Tab-separated table of C-alpha atoms and ligand atoms in Angstrom:
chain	number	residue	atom	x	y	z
A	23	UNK	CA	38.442	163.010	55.547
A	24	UNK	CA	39.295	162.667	52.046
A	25	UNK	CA	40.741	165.899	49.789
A	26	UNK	CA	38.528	167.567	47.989
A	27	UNK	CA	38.856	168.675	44.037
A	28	UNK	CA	39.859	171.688	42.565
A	29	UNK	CA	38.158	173.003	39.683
A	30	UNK	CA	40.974	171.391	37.431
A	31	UNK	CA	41.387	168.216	39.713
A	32	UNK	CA	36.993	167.972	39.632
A	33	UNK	CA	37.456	167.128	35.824
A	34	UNK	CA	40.411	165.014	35.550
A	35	UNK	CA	40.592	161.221	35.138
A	36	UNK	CA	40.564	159.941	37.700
A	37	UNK	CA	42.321	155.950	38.964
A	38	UNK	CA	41.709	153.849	42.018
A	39	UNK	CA	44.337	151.613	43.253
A	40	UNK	CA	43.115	149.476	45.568
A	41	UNK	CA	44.843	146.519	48.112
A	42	UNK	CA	41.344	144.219	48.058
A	43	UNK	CA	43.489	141.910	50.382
A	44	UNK	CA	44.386	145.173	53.139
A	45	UNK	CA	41.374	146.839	52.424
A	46	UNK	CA	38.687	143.937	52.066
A	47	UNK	CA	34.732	143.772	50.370
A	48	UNK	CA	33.117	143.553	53.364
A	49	UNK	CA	31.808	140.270	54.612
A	50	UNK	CA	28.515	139.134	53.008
A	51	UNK	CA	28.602	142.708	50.802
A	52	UNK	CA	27.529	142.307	47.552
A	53	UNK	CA	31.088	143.154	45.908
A	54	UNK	CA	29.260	144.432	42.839
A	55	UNK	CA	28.350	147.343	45.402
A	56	UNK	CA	32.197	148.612	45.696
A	57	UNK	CA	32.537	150.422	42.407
A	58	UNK	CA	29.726	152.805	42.821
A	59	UNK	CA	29.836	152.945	46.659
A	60	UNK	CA	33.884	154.205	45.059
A	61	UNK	CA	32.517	156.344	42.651
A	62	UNK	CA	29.763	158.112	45.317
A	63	UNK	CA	32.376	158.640	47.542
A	64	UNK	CA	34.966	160.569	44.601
A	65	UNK	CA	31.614	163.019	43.780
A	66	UNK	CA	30.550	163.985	47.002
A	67	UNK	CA	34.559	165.270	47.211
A	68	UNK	CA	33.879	166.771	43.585
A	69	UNK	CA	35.552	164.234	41.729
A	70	UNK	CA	33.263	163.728	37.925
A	71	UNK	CA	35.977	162.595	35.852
A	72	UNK	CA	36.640	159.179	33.715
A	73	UNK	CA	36.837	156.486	36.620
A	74	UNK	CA	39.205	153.260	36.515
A	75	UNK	CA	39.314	151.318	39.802
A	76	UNK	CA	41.855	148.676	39.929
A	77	UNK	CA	41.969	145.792	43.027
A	78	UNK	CA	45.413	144.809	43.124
A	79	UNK	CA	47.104	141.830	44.804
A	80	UNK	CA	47.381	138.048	45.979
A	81	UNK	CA	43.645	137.521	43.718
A	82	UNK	CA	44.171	134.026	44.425
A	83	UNK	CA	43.347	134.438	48.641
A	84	UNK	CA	40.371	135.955	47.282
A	85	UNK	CA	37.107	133.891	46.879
A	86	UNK	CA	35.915	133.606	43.306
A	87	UNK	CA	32.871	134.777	43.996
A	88	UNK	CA	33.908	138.139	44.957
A	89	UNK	CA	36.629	138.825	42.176
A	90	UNK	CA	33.860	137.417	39.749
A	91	UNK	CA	31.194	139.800	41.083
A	92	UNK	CA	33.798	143.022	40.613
A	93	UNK	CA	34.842	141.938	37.505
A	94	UNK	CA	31.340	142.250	36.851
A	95	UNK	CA	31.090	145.270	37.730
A	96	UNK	CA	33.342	147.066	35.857
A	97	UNK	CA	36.112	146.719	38.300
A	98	UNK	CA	40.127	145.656	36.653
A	99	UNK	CA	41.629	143.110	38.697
A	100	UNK	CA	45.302	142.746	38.612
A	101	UNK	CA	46.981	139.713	40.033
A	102	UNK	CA	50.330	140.751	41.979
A	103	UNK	CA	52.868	138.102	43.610
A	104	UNK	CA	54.494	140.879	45.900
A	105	UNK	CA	50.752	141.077	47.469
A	106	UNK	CA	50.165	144.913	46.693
A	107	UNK	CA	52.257	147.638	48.026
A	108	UNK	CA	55.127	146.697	44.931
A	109	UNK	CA	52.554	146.134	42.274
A	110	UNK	CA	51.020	148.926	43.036
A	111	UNK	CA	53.775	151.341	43.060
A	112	UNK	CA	54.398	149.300	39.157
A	113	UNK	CA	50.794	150.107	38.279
A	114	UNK	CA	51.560	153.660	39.183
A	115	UNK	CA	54.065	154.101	37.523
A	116	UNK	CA	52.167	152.823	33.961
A	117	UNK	CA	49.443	154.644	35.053
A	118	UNK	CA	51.494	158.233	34.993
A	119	UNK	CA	53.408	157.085	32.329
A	120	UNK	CA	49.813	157.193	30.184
A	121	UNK	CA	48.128	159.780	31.913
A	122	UNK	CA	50.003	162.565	32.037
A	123	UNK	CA	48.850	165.477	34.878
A	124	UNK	CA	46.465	166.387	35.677
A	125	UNK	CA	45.159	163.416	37.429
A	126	UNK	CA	43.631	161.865	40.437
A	127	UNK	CA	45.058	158.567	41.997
A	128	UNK	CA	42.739	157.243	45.584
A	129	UNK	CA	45.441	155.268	46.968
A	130	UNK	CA	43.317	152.659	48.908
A	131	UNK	CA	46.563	150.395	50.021
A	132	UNK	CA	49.844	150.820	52.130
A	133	UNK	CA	50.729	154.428	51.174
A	134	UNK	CA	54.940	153.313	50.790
A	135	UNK	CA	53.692	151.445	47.465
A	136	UNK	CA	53.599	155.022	45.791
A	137	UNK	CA	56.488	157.132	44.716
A	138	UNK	CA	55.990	160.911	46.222
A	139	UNK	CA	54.931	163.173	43.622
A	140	UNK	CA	53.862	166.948	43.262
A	141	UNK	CA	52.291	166.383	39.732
A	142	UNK	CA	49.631	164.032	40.433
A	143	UNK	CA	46.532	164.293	43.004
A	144	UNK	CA	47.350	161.378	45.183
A	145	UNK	CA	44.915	160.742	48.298
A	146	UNK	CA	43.768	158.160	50.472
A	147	UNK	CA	39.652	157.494	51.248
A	148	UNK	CA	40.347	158.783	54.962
A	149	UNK	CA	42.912	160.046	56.949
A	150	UNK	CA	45.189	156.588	57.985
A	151	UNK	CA	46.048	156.291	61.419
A	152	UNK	CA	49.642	156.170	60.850
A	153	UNK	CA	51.392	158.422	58.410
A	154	UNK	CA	53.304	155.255	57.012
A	155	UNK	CA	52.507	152.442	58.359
A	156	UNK	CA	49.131	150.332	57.386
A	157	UNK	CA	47.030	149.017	60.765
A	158	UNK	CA	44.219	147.293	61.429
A	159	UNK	CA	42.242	150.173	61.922
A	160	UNK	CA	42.378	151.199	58.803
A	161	UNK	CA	40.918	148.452	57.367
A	162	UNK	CA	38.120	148.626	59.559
A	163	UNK	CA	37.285	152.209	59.163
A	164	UNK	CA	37.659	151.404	55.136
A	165	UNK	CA	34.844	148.705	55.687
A	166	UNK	CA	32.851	151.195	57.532
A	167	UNK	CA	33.355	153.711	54.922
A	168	UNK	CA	31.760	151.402	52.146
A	169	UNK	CA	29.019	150.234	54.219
A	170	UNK	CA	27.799	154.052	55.124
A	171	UNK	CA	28.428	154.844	51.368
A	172	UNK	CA	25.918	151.951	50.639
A	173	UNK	CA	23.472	152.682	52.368
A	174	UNK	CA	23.159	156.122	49.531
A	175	UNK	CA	23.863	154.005	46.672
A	176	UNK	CA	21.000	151.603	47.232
A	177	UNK	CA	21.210	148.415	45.059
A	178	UNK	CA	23.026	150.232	41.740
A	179	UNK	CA	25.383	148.256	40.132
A	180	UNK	CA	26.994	148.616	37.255
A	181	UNK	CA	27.152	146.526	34.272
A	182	UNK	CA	30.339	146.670	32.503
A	183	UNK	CA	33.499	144.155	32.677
A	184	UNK	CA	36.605	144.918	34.157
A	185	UNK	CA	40.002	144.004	32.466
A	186	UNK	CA	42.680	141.349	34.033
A	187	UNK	CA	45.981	141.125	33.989
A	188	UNK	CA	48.572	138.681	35.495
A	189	UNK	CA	51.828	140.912	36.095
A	190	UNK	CA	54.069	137.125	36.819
A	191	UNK	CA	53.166	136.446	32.954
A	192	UNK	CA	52.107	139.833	31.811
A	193	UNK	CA	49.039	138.771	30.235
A	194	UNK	CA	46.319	141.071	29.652
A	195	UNK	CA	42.745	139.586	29.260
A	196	UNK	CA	40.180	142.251	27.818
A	197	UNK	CA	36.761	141.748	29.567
A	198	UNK	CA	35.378	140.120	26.535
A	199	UNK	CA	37.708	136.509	27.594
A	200	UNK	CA	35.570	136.517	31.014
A	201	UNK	CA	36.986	136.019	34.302
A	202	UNK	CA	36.322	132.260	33.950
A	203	UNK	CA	39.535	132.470	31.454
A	204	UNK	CA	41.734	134.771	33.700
A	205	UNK	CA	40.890	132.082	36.902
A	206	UNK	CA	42.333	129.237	34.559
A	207	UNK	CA	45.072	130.864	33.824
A	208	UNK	CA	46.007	131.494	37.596
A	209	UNK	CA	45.672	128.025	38.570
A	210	UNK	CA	47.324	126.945	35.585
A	211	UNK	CA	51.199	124.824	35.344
A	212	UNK	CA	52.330	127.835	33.160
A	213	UNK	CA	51.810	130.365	35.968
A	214	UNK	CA	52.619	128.286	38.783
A	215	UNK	CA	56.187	127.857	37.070
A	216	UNK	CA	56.805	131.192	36.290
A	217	UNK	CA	55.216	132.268	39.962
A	218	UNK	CA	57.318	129.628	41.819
A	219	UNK	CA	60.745	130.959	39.296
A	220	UNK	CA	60.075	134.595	40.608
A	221	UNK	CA	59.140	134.210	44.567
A	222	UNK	CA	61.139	131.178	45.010
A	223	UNK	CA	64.040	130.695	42.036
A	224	UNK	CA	66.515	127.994	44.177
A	225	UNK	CA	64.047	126.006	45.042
A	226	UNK	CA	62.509	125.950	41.564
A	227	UNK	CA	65.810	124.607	40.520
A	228	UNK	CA	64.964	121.189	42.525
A	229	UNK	CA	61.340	120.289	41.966
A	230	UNK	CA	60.599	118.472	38.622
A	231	UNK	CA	56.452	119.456	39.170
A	232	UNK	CA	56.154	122.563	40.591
A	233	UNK	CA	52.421	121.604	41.190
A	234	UNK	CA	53.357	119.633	44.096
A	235	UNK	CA	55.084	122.227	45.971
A	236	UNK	CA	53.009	124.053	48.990
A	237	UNK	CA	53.630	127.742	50.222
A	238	UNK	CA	52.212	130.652	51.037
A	239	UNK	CA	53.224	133.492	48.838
A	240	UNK	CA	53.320	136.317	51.364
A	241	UNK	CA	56.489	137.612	49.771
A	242	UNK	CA	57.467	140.811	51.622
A	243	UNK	CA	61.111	141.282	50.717
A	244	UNK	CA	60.900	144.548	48.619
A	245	UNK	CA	61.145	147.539	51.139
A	246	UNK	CA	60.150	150.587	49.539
A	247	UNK	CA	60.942	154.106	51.784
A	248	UNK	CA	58.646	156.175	49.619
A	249	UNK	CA	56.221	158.243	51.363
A	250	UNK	CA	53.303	160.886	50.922
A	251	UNK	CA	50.801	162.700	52.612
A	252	UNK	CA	47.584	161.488	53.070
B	313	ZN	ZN1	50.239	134.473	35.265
């Protein structure tokens, strides 16, 4: 069961990390349906305040289609080449540095991508099974979660345009560039250099066109031994 608000926490902004690739749309869900399915879930815990939800991670394992559709929807999308638990804890870190308490952070990801705080109201959608460690489980009681949320929400969507950002390049795109601009630039020779310096910098060193290289990016080489209750 998720926490619920105080009177000072009910107000408060309130941001939405979220691991899209842990903690998936689920299949053949209209992903314009997440947001408010999100934002249900926050009120009926007493959560009203300013809302930013943020799908971090590998964006490039996930179809067009669905990033498109929560772009769409009002939804930031911020590509990460650690996958999500690293980029997250980054984004957190931002995030706290502009939001000073108090605020609300739903951790939907690996809960050791956070640093342990007592200033700011960090909780997960549900109680994980494991205190640390993410498993399967989790995911599936996530897509159960937005599927019973759904079924409330009806068909609302929302119309606004999420924000993108590449954190290999650091480039921001406001949501007036479209996300047909932000899936160029992931596919494009200046990204794949700098992604291919970062994950894989010897054998960078060797290949004239890094275009013609093949690998899957699961980098998973940071170990991070933060940890907080859920
Ligand atoms: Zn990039």
């Amino acid at each position: 069961m998720m926490k619920k608000a105080t009177a000072e926490e009910a107000v408060a902004v309130t941001s939405v990390f979220w691991d899209i690739k842990m903690f998936p749309v689920p299949p053949g869900f209209d992903a314009r349906r997440v947001g408010p399915c999100i934002k249900r879930l926050l009120e009926k815990y007493g959560y009203f305040g300013p809302l930013t939800i943020n799908a971090v991670g590998l964006l490039t394992d996930v179809h067009d289609d669905i990033l498109g559709a929560l772009s769409s929807s009002g939804i930031n999308t911020y590509y990460g080449p650690f996958g999500a638990s690293a980029d997250i804890m980054w984004l957190f870190y931002e995030w706290t540095q502009k939001n000073p308490p108090p605020t609300n952070i739903l951790a939907i990801c690996d809960r050791t991508g956070l640093r342990p705080t007592r200033e700011f109201n960090i909780f997960g959608p549900f109680s994980y099974s494991s205190p640390r460690y993410f498993r399967q489980e989790d995911a599936i009681n996530w897509i159960s979660l937005i599927l019973a949320e759904s079924e409330a929400v009806g068909e609302d969507t929302c119309s606004e345009t999420g924000e993108y950002f590449c954190s290999i390049c650091y480039r921001y795109d406001h949501p007036g560039q479209g996300f047909e601009s932000f899936k160029r630039h992931l596919s494009s020779l200046e990204h794949t250099r700098k992604k291919l310096a970062l994950l894989h910098p010897r054998r960078e060193m060797f290949e004239e066109d890094p275009t013609i290289v093949r690998f899957q990016p699961e980098a998973s080489f940071f170990v991070f031994g933060f940890n907080i209750d859920f």
